[in-house]
Each structure stands twice: as structure tokens, then as C-alpha cells.
Coordinates of C-alpha atoms and ligand atoms in Angstrom, one line a residue:
X1 CA 0.0 0.0 0.0
X2 CA 2.6 2.5 1.0
X3 CA 5.5 1.3 -1.1
X4 CA 5.9 4.5 -3.1
X5 CA 5.5 6.8 -0.2
X6 CA 7.8 4.7 1.9
X7 CA 10.5 4.7 -0.9
X8 CA 10.2 8.5 -1.3
X9 CA 10.6 9.2 2.4
X10 CA 13.5 6.8 2.7
X11 CA 15.3 8.5 -0.1
X12 CA 14.7 11.9 1.5
X13 CA 16.2 10.7 4.8
X14 CA 19.2 9.2 3.0
X15 CA 20.1 12.6 1.8
X16 CA 20.5 13.7 5.4
X17 CA 22.8 10.9 6.4
X18 CA 26.3 11.8 7.5
X19 CA 25.4 15.4 8.0
X20 CA 26.4 17.4 11.0
X21 CA 24.0 20.0 12.3
X22 CA 21.1 20.7 9.8
X23 CA 20.7 24.3 8.6
X24 CA 17.3 25.8 8.3
X25 CA 17.7 25.5 4.5
X26 CA 18.4 21.7 4.9
X27 CA 15.3 21.3 7.0
X28 CA 13.2 23.3 4.6
X29 CA 14.4 21.2 1.7
X30 CA 13.6 18.0 3.6
X31 CA 10.2 19.2 4.6
X32 CA 9.5 20.2 0.9
X33 CA 10.4 16.6 -0.1
X34 CA 8.1 15.1 2.6
X35 CA 5.3 17.5 1.5
X36 CA 5.6 16.3 -2.2
X37 CA 5.7 12.7 -1.2
X38 CA 2.6 13.0 0.9
X39 CA 0.7 14.9 -1.8
X40 CA 1.7 12.4 -4.4
X41 CA 0.3 9.7 -2.0
X42 CA -3.1 11.5 -2.1
X43 CA -2.9 12.6 1.5
X44 CA -5.4 15.5 2.0
X45 CA -3.9 18.9 1.7
X46 CA -4.9 20.3 5.2
X47 CA -3.4 17.1 6.8
X48 CA -0.2 17.6 4.8
X49 CA 0.0 21.2 5.8
X50 CA -0.4 20.5 9.5
X51 CA 1.9 17.5 9.4
X52 CA 4.8 19.3 7.6
X53 CA 4.6 22.4 9.7
X54 CA 4.8 20.3 12.9
X55 CA 7.8 18.5 11.5
X56 CA 9.5 21.7 10.4
X57 CA 9.0 23.3 13.8
X58 CA 10.2 20.3 15.8
X59 CA 13.2 19.7 13.5
X60 CA 14.3 23.4 13.8
X61 CA 14.0 23.2 17.6
X62 CA 15.7 19.7 18.0
X63 CA 18.8 19.6 20.1
X64 CA 21.9 18.3 18.4
X65 CA 23.3 16.7 21.4
X66 CA 22.1 13.2 22.4
X67 CA 22.4 9.8 21.0
X68 CA 20.8 10.5 17.6
X69 CA 22.4 12.2 14.7
X70 CA 20.4 14.9 12.8
X71 CA 19.1 12.4 10.2
X72 CA 18.0 10.0 12.9
X73 CA 16.4 12.8 14.7
X74 CA 14.3 13.8 11.7
X75 CA 13.2 10.2 11.1
X76 CA 12.2 10.1 14.8
X77 CA 10.2 13.3 14.5
X78 CA 8.4 12.1 11.3
X79 CA 7.7 8.8 12.9
X80 CA 6.1 10.4 15.9
X81 CA 4.0 12.8 13.8
X82 CA 2.9 9.9 11.6
X83 CA 1.7 8.0 14.7
X84 CA -0.1 11.1 15.7
X85 CA -2.0 11.6 12.4
X86 CA -2.8 7.9 12.4
X87 CA -4.6 8.3 15.7
X88 CA -2.0 7.9 18.4
X89 CA -2.7 4.9 20.6
X90 CA -4.3 1.6 19.4
X91 CA -8.0 1.7 20.1
X92 CA -9.9 -1.6 20.5
X93 CA -13.6 -2.3 20.6
X94 CA -15.7 -1.1 23.5
X95 CA -17.8 -4.0 24.8
X96 CA -21.1 -3.2 26.4
X97 CA -21.2 -3.8 30.2
X98 CA -24.6 -5.4 29.7
X99 CA -24.5 -7.6 26.6
X100 CA -25.2 -7.6 23.7
X101 CA -22.5 -5.2 22.4
X102 CA -24.1 -3.6 19.4
X103 CA -21.8 -2.8 16.4
X104 CA -23.2 -1.0 13.4
X105 CA -21.4 -0.8 10.1
X106 CA -21.7 2.1 7.7
X107 CA -20.1 3.2 4.5
X108 CA -20.4 3.4 0.8
X109 CA -21.5 0.5 -1.3
X110 CA -18.5 -1.7 -2.1
X111 CA -16.5 -0.3 0.7
X112 CA -16.2 -3.7 2.3
X113 CA -18.9 -3.7 5.0
X114 CA -20.3 -7.1 4.4
X115 CA -16.9 -8.7 4.1
X116 CA -15.9 -6.9 7.3
X117 CA -19.0 -8.2 9.1
X118 CA -17.8 -11.8 8.5
X119 CA -14.2 -11.0 9.5
X120 CA -15.2 -9.3 12.7
X121 CA -17.6 -12.1 13.6
X122 CA -14.9 -14.7 12.9
X123 CA -12.4 -12.8 15.0
X124 CA -14.8 -12.3 17.9
X125 CA -15.9 -15.9 17.8
X126 CA -12.3 -17.0 18.0
X127 CA -12.1 -14.9 21.2
X128 CA -15.0 -16.8 22.7
X129 CA -17.8 -14.4 21.8
X130 CA -21.1 -15.4 20.3
X131 CA -21.8 -12.9 17.6
X132 CA -24.8 -12.7 15.3
X133 CA -25.0 -10.8 12.1
X134 CA -28.0 -8.7 11.2
X135 CA -28.8 -8.0 7.5
X136 CA -30.2 -4.4 7.5
X137 CA -28.9 -3.7 4.0
X138 CA -32.1 -4.1 2.1
X139 CA -31.0 -1.9 -0.7
X140 CA -29.3 -4.4 -3.0
X141 CA -31.3 -7.5 -3.7
X142 CA -28.1 -9.6 -3.2
X143 CA -26.9 -8.0 0.0
X144 CA -29.0 -10.2 2.4
X145 CA -27.9 -13.4 0.6
X146 CA -24.3 -12.2 0.6
X147 CA -24.3 -11.6 4.3
X148 CA -25.9 -15.0 4.9
X149 CA -23.0 -16.6 2.9
X150 CA -20.4 -14.6 4.9
X151 CA -22.1 -15.6 8.2
X152 CA -22.0 -19.3 7.2
X153 CA -18.4 -19.0 6.3
X154 CA -17.6 -17.4 9.6
X155 CA -19.7 -20.0 11.4
X156 CA -22.1 -17.5 13.0
X157 CA -25.9 -17.1 12.7
X158 CA -27.5 -14.4 10.6
X159 CA -30.7 -12.5 11.3
X160 CA -32.2 -11.6 8.0
X161 CA -35.5 -11.0 6.3
X162 CA -36.6 -13.3 3.4
X163 CA -35.6 -14.1 0.8
X164 CA -31.9 -13.9 1.8
X165 CA -32.6 -15.8 5.0
X166 CA -31.1 -19.1 4.2
X167 CA -33.2 -20.8 6.9
X168 CA -30.7 -19.7 9.6
X169 CA -33.2 -17.7 11.5
X170 CA -36.9 -17.3 10.7
X171 CA -38.7 -14.1 11.3
X172 CA -41.4 -12.0 9.9
X173 CA -40.2 -8.5 9.3
X174 CA -41.3 -6.5 6.4
X175 CA -38.8 -6.4 3.6
X176 CA -38.0 -2.8 3.0
X177 CA -37.9 -1.8 6.6
X178 CA -34.2 -1.8 7.5
X179 CA -34.7 0.1 10.7
X180 CA -37.2 -2.6 11.8
X181 CA -34.8 -5.4 10.8
X182 CA -32.0 -3.7 12.8
X183 CA -34.1 -3.2 15.9
X184 CA -35.5 -6.8 15.7
X185 CA -32.0 -8.1 15.1
X186 CA -30.7 -6.5 18.3
X187 CA -33.8 -7.8 20.2
X188 CA -33.1 -11.3 18.8
X189 CA -29.5 -11.2 20.0
X190 CA -30.6 -10.1 23.5
X191 CA -33.3 -12.9 23.5
X192 CA -30.9 -15.6 22.4
X193 CA -28.0 -14.3 24.5
X194 CA -25.6 -13.5 21.7
X195 CA -23.1 -11.2 23.3
X196 CA -22.3 -9.2 20.2
X197 CA -24.5 -8.1 17.4
X198 CA -23.1 -6.8 14.1
X199 CA -25.5 -4.8 12.0
X200 CA -24.7 -4.4 8.3
X201 CA -26.4 -1.4 6.6
X202 CA -26.9 -0.2 3.1
X203 CA -24.6 2.1 1.2
X204 CA -24.7 3.7 -2.2
X205 CA -21.9 4.3 -4.7
X206 CA -21.9 7.9 -3.7
X207 CA -23.0 9.8 -0.6
X208 CA -26.8 9.8 -0.7
X209 CA -29.1 11.8 1.5
X210 CA -31.8 9.1 1.8
X211 CA -29.4 6.4 2.7
X212 CA -27.6 8.6 5.1
X213 CA -30.9 9.3 6.8
X214 CA -31.7 5.6 6.9
X215 CA -28.3 4.9 8.6
X216 CA -29.0 7.7 11.1
X217 CA -32.4 6.2 11.8
X218 CA -30.9 2.8 12.3
X219 CA -28.4 4.3 14.6
X220 CA -31.1 6.1 16.6
X221 CA -33.2 2.9 16.8
X222 CA -30.4 0.5 18.1
X223 CA -28.2 2.9 20.0
X224 CA -25.0 1.1 19.1
X225 CA -21.9 0.8 21.3
X226 CA -19.7 1.2 18.2
X227 CA -20.4 2.6 14.7
X228 CA -17.7 1.6 12.4
X229 CA -17.2 3.6 9.2
X230 CA -15.7 1.3 6.6
X231 CA -13.7 3.0 3.9
X232 CA -12.0 1.6 0.9
X233 CA -8.4 2.8 1.2
X234 CA -8.1 2.9 -2.6
X235 CA -10.5 5.9 -3.0
X236 CA -7.7 8.4 -2.6
X237 CA -8.7 12.1 -2.5
X238 CA -12.4 11.3 -2.1
X239 CA -11.7 9.8 1.3
X240 CA -11.9 13.0 3.2
X241 CA -15.2 14.2 1.7
X242 CA -16.8 10.8 2.1
X243 CA -15.7 10.4 5.7
X244 CA -16.8 13.9 6.6
X245 CA -20.2 13.3 5.0
X246 CA -20.7 10.1 7.2
X247 CA -19.4 11.9 10.2
X248 CA -22.0 14.5 9.8
X249 CA -24.8 12.3 8.6
X250 CA -24.5 9.3 10.9
X251 CA -21.4 9.9 13.1
X252 CA -19.2 7.0 13.9
X253 CA -16.9 5.9 16.7
X254 CA -14.2 4.3 14.6
X255 CA -12.8 3.8 11.1
X256 CA -12.1 0.6 9.3
X257 CA -9.7 0.8 6.4
X258 CA -10.5 -1.9 3.8
X259 CA -8.5 -3.1 0.8
X260 CA -5.2 -2.1 2.4
X261 CA -3.8 -5.0 0.4
X262 CA -4.2 -2.9 -2.8
X263 CA -1.4 -0.9 -4.3
X264 CA -3.2 2.4 -4.0
X265 CA -1.2 5.4 -2.6
X266 CA -2.5 5.3 0.9
X267 CA -3.7 8.9 1.3
X268 CA -7.1 7.7 2.8
X269 CA -5.3 6.0 5.6
X270 CA -3.2 9.0 6.4
X271 CA -6.0 11.5 6.2
X272 CA -9.2 10.0 7.7
X273 CA -8.3 9.7 11.4
X274 CA -6.9 13.2 11.4
X275 CA -9.7 14.9 9.6
X276 CA -12.5 13.1 11.4
X277 CA -10.9 12.9 14.9
X278 CA -12.0 9.2 15.0
X279 CA -9.5 6.4 15.4
X280 CA -8.7 3.8 12.8
X281 CA -9.5 0.6 14.6
X282 CA -9.2 -2.2 12.0
X283 CA -7.6 -2.9 8.7
X284 CA -9.0 -5.3 6.1
X285 CA -6.3 -6.7 3.9
X286 CA -7.9 -9.1 1.5
X287 CA -11.0 -11.2 0.7
X288 CA -10.4 -14.0 3.1
X289 CA -11.9 -14.1 6.6
X290 CA -8.5 -13.9 8.2
X291 CA -7.3 -11.0 6.2
X292 CA -8.1 -8.7 9.0
X293 CA -6.1 -7.0 11.8
X294 CA -6.3 -4.6 14.6
X295 CA -4.9 -1.3 13.4
X296 CA -1.8 -0.1 15.3
X297 CA -0.8 3.5 14.4
X298 CA 2.8 2.9 15.6
X299 CA 3.2 -0.3 13.6
X300 CA 1.8 1.4 10.5
X301 CA 4.1 4.4 10.9
X302 CA 7.0 1.9 11.3
X303 CA 6.0 0.1 8.1
X304 CA 5.9 3.4 6.2
X305 CA 9.3 4.5 7.4
X306 CA 10.9 1.0 7.1
Ligands
LIG401 P1 -20.1 -3.6 0.9 O1 -21.0 -3.2 -0.3 O2 -19.6 -2.4 1.7 O3 -20.8 -4.6 1.8 O4 -18.8 -4.3 0.3 P2 -18.4 -5.8 0.2 O5 -18.1 -6.4 1.5 O6 -19.5 -6.5 -0.6 O7 -17.1 -5.7 -0.6 C1 -17.0 -5.2 -2.0 C2 -15.9 -6.0 -2.7 O8 -14.7 -5.7 -2.2 C3 -16.1 -7.5 -2.7 O9 -15.8 -8.0 -3.9 C4 -15.1 -7.9 -1.6 O10 -14.7 -9.2 -1.8 C5 -14.0 -6.9 -1.8 N1 -13.3 -6.7 -0.6 C6 -13.8 -6.3 0.6 N2 -12.8 -6.1 1.5 C7 -11.6 -6.3 0.8 C8 -10.2 -6.2 1.2 O11 -9.8 -5.9 2.3 N3 -9.3 -6.5 0.2 C9 -9.7 -6.8 -1.1 N4 -8.8 -7.0 -2.0 N5 -11.0 -6.9 -1.4 C10 -11.9 -6.7 -0.5

């Protein structure tokens, strides 16, 4: 994902090796290189601006004495600032004191929500939880069936209206009432003592007022402990506008970056946490159930600067 950015930054730091004290001109040249590398990686302009001015300020003020030479000092500063824009500390799921923990997924169509539902359920099940998936995406004819397939693969039940309900759970909700499905799904989880309920919701290809309202209505109806905004890391510059629209329309507690296995430039990953003030919690890195990891800002920064 970050290969090109990583190479550019490494080359920039290489130029500093073997130098004694860095002049202001050296620092400015380095910061300019970093700025170009970030912009070419599709990182949002305001994020780049804030990031580079923090680096410039800290590099200018850095003490020369100490164990690190100037080049190492710059790398350390960039690393710390990268961790910062990626959200700082690792943030894990908040589980409800009284089960079930309700997790709602939101995001554009194709972002990877349904896939994530399966991965999350699979990971939680491996930790001893008893998740159930709820198919509240009634927008696409195929979505309910797709979630049922994902649930079966993850070995967890699905709460879904017909016709996608593959016999796993029977119920009579009205098709076309996603808020009702979500609410009944949470009630079902409570009844059957599932300790986690993951609610998949509909998304359009672009930000859409009706679906945004639907997601907001679902949120109001089920009062989730976590709302995870799933975003395709490949969408580049659109990431910030999309994330901001969901923040305003639905609000969310955390971000999941999907398709981090792709070779896109990574700008979404580096912009979304900073712009929305919400932490990146998980990364989806492929189509298999196990292509899923907790997102660690420090490890990601380390990978970028490797
Ligand atoms: P939804 O519309 O948000 O529910 O998105 P889906 O879960 O249906 O995913 C859309 C497409 O992206 C599917 O073909 C998935 O297999 C694929 N996909 C989802 N997550 C990933 C990922 O992390 N990496 C890759 N390479 N593909 C993914």
C-alpha cells in the first residue's frame, strides 16, 4: 500500500545521512520533499500542511546533542508525527457492560462492510464471543444473501429477512424496513443471548441523503456501542469528503480501512483519522476471513518508514 510513499521518504532521509547540524535550509528542503511525497500519496492537503509544519517546527527546535544524529532525529520526529495523524494509541472495541454489544457498520456500497462483518464475527468468535450478524442492508437484492453466505463461512448465525434468509433464523419482518430489521435483530440477539450483534447497513456508490438518513435512523433505533465507518483505502482524495459526510450524517466511533492490500497510494489511511478525529480501529487486507487486523498506528508508521 505505502510502497511508493515509503521509498520517497527513505530517499529523503538518505540525503541527510552523514550530515552534522542541519541548517534551516536543509530542514526546509527536507520538509518540501516530505510534502511532495505525501501529496503524491493522495494525503489530504490540510493534513499535509499541518503535518509538515509540525515537522519543520520540531526539526528546527531539535537539540543536536544526544544519541541521535540529525538524520535520525528527523526520522524520529516524522515517525512520531505519523503515529499522531494515524490516531495515536491503538483503540480496541468497546464492549457493552450489559450484553449484547451492538456494532453498526456504515459506509459506501462496495467499501467492504459485508466482508468486514464476516471478518469481525470470525475474530470475535475465536475470542469466545457469540456474535450474530444482522442484515439491515435491504437496498441491494443480493446483500442479504451475501451476508448469509459470509455468516455461514464465519460459522455464526444471521438474522435476515426473506428471501436472503437461508433458513438460519426465521422471522417476519417487512422487507424494505431496514430500521425494523436492525431493531428486531438486536432484540433477537438479546433474547438468544448472543453477546455481540453486528448490523450491516446499506450504502450507495456515492454519498446519498436518503441512505444517510436511513443509517442515522438505524443508529437512533439501536443505540450502538460502536459505529464503524468502513472506507476503501483505494478511494484516494475522495476519502476526506466521504468520511466527513458520514461523520456529519451518521457519526461514527471508529474507522475501518479496507483493501489495504491494494497498491493504492494510501492517502485515505493517512487523512481520515486526522480529519474526522475518529480512530482507525481495524484494517481489512484481503477477501479471506482472516485478512483482518487490529490497526496499530505505531506499527503502520513503522511500516511506512521502514
Ligand atoms: P459492501 O458493499 O460495503 O458490503 O462491500 P463488500 O463487503 O461486498 O465488498 C465489496 C468488494 O470488495 C467485494 O468483492 C469484496 O470481496 C471486496 N473486498 C472487501 N474487503 C476487501 C479487502 O480488504 N481487500 C480486497 N482485496 N478486497 C476486498
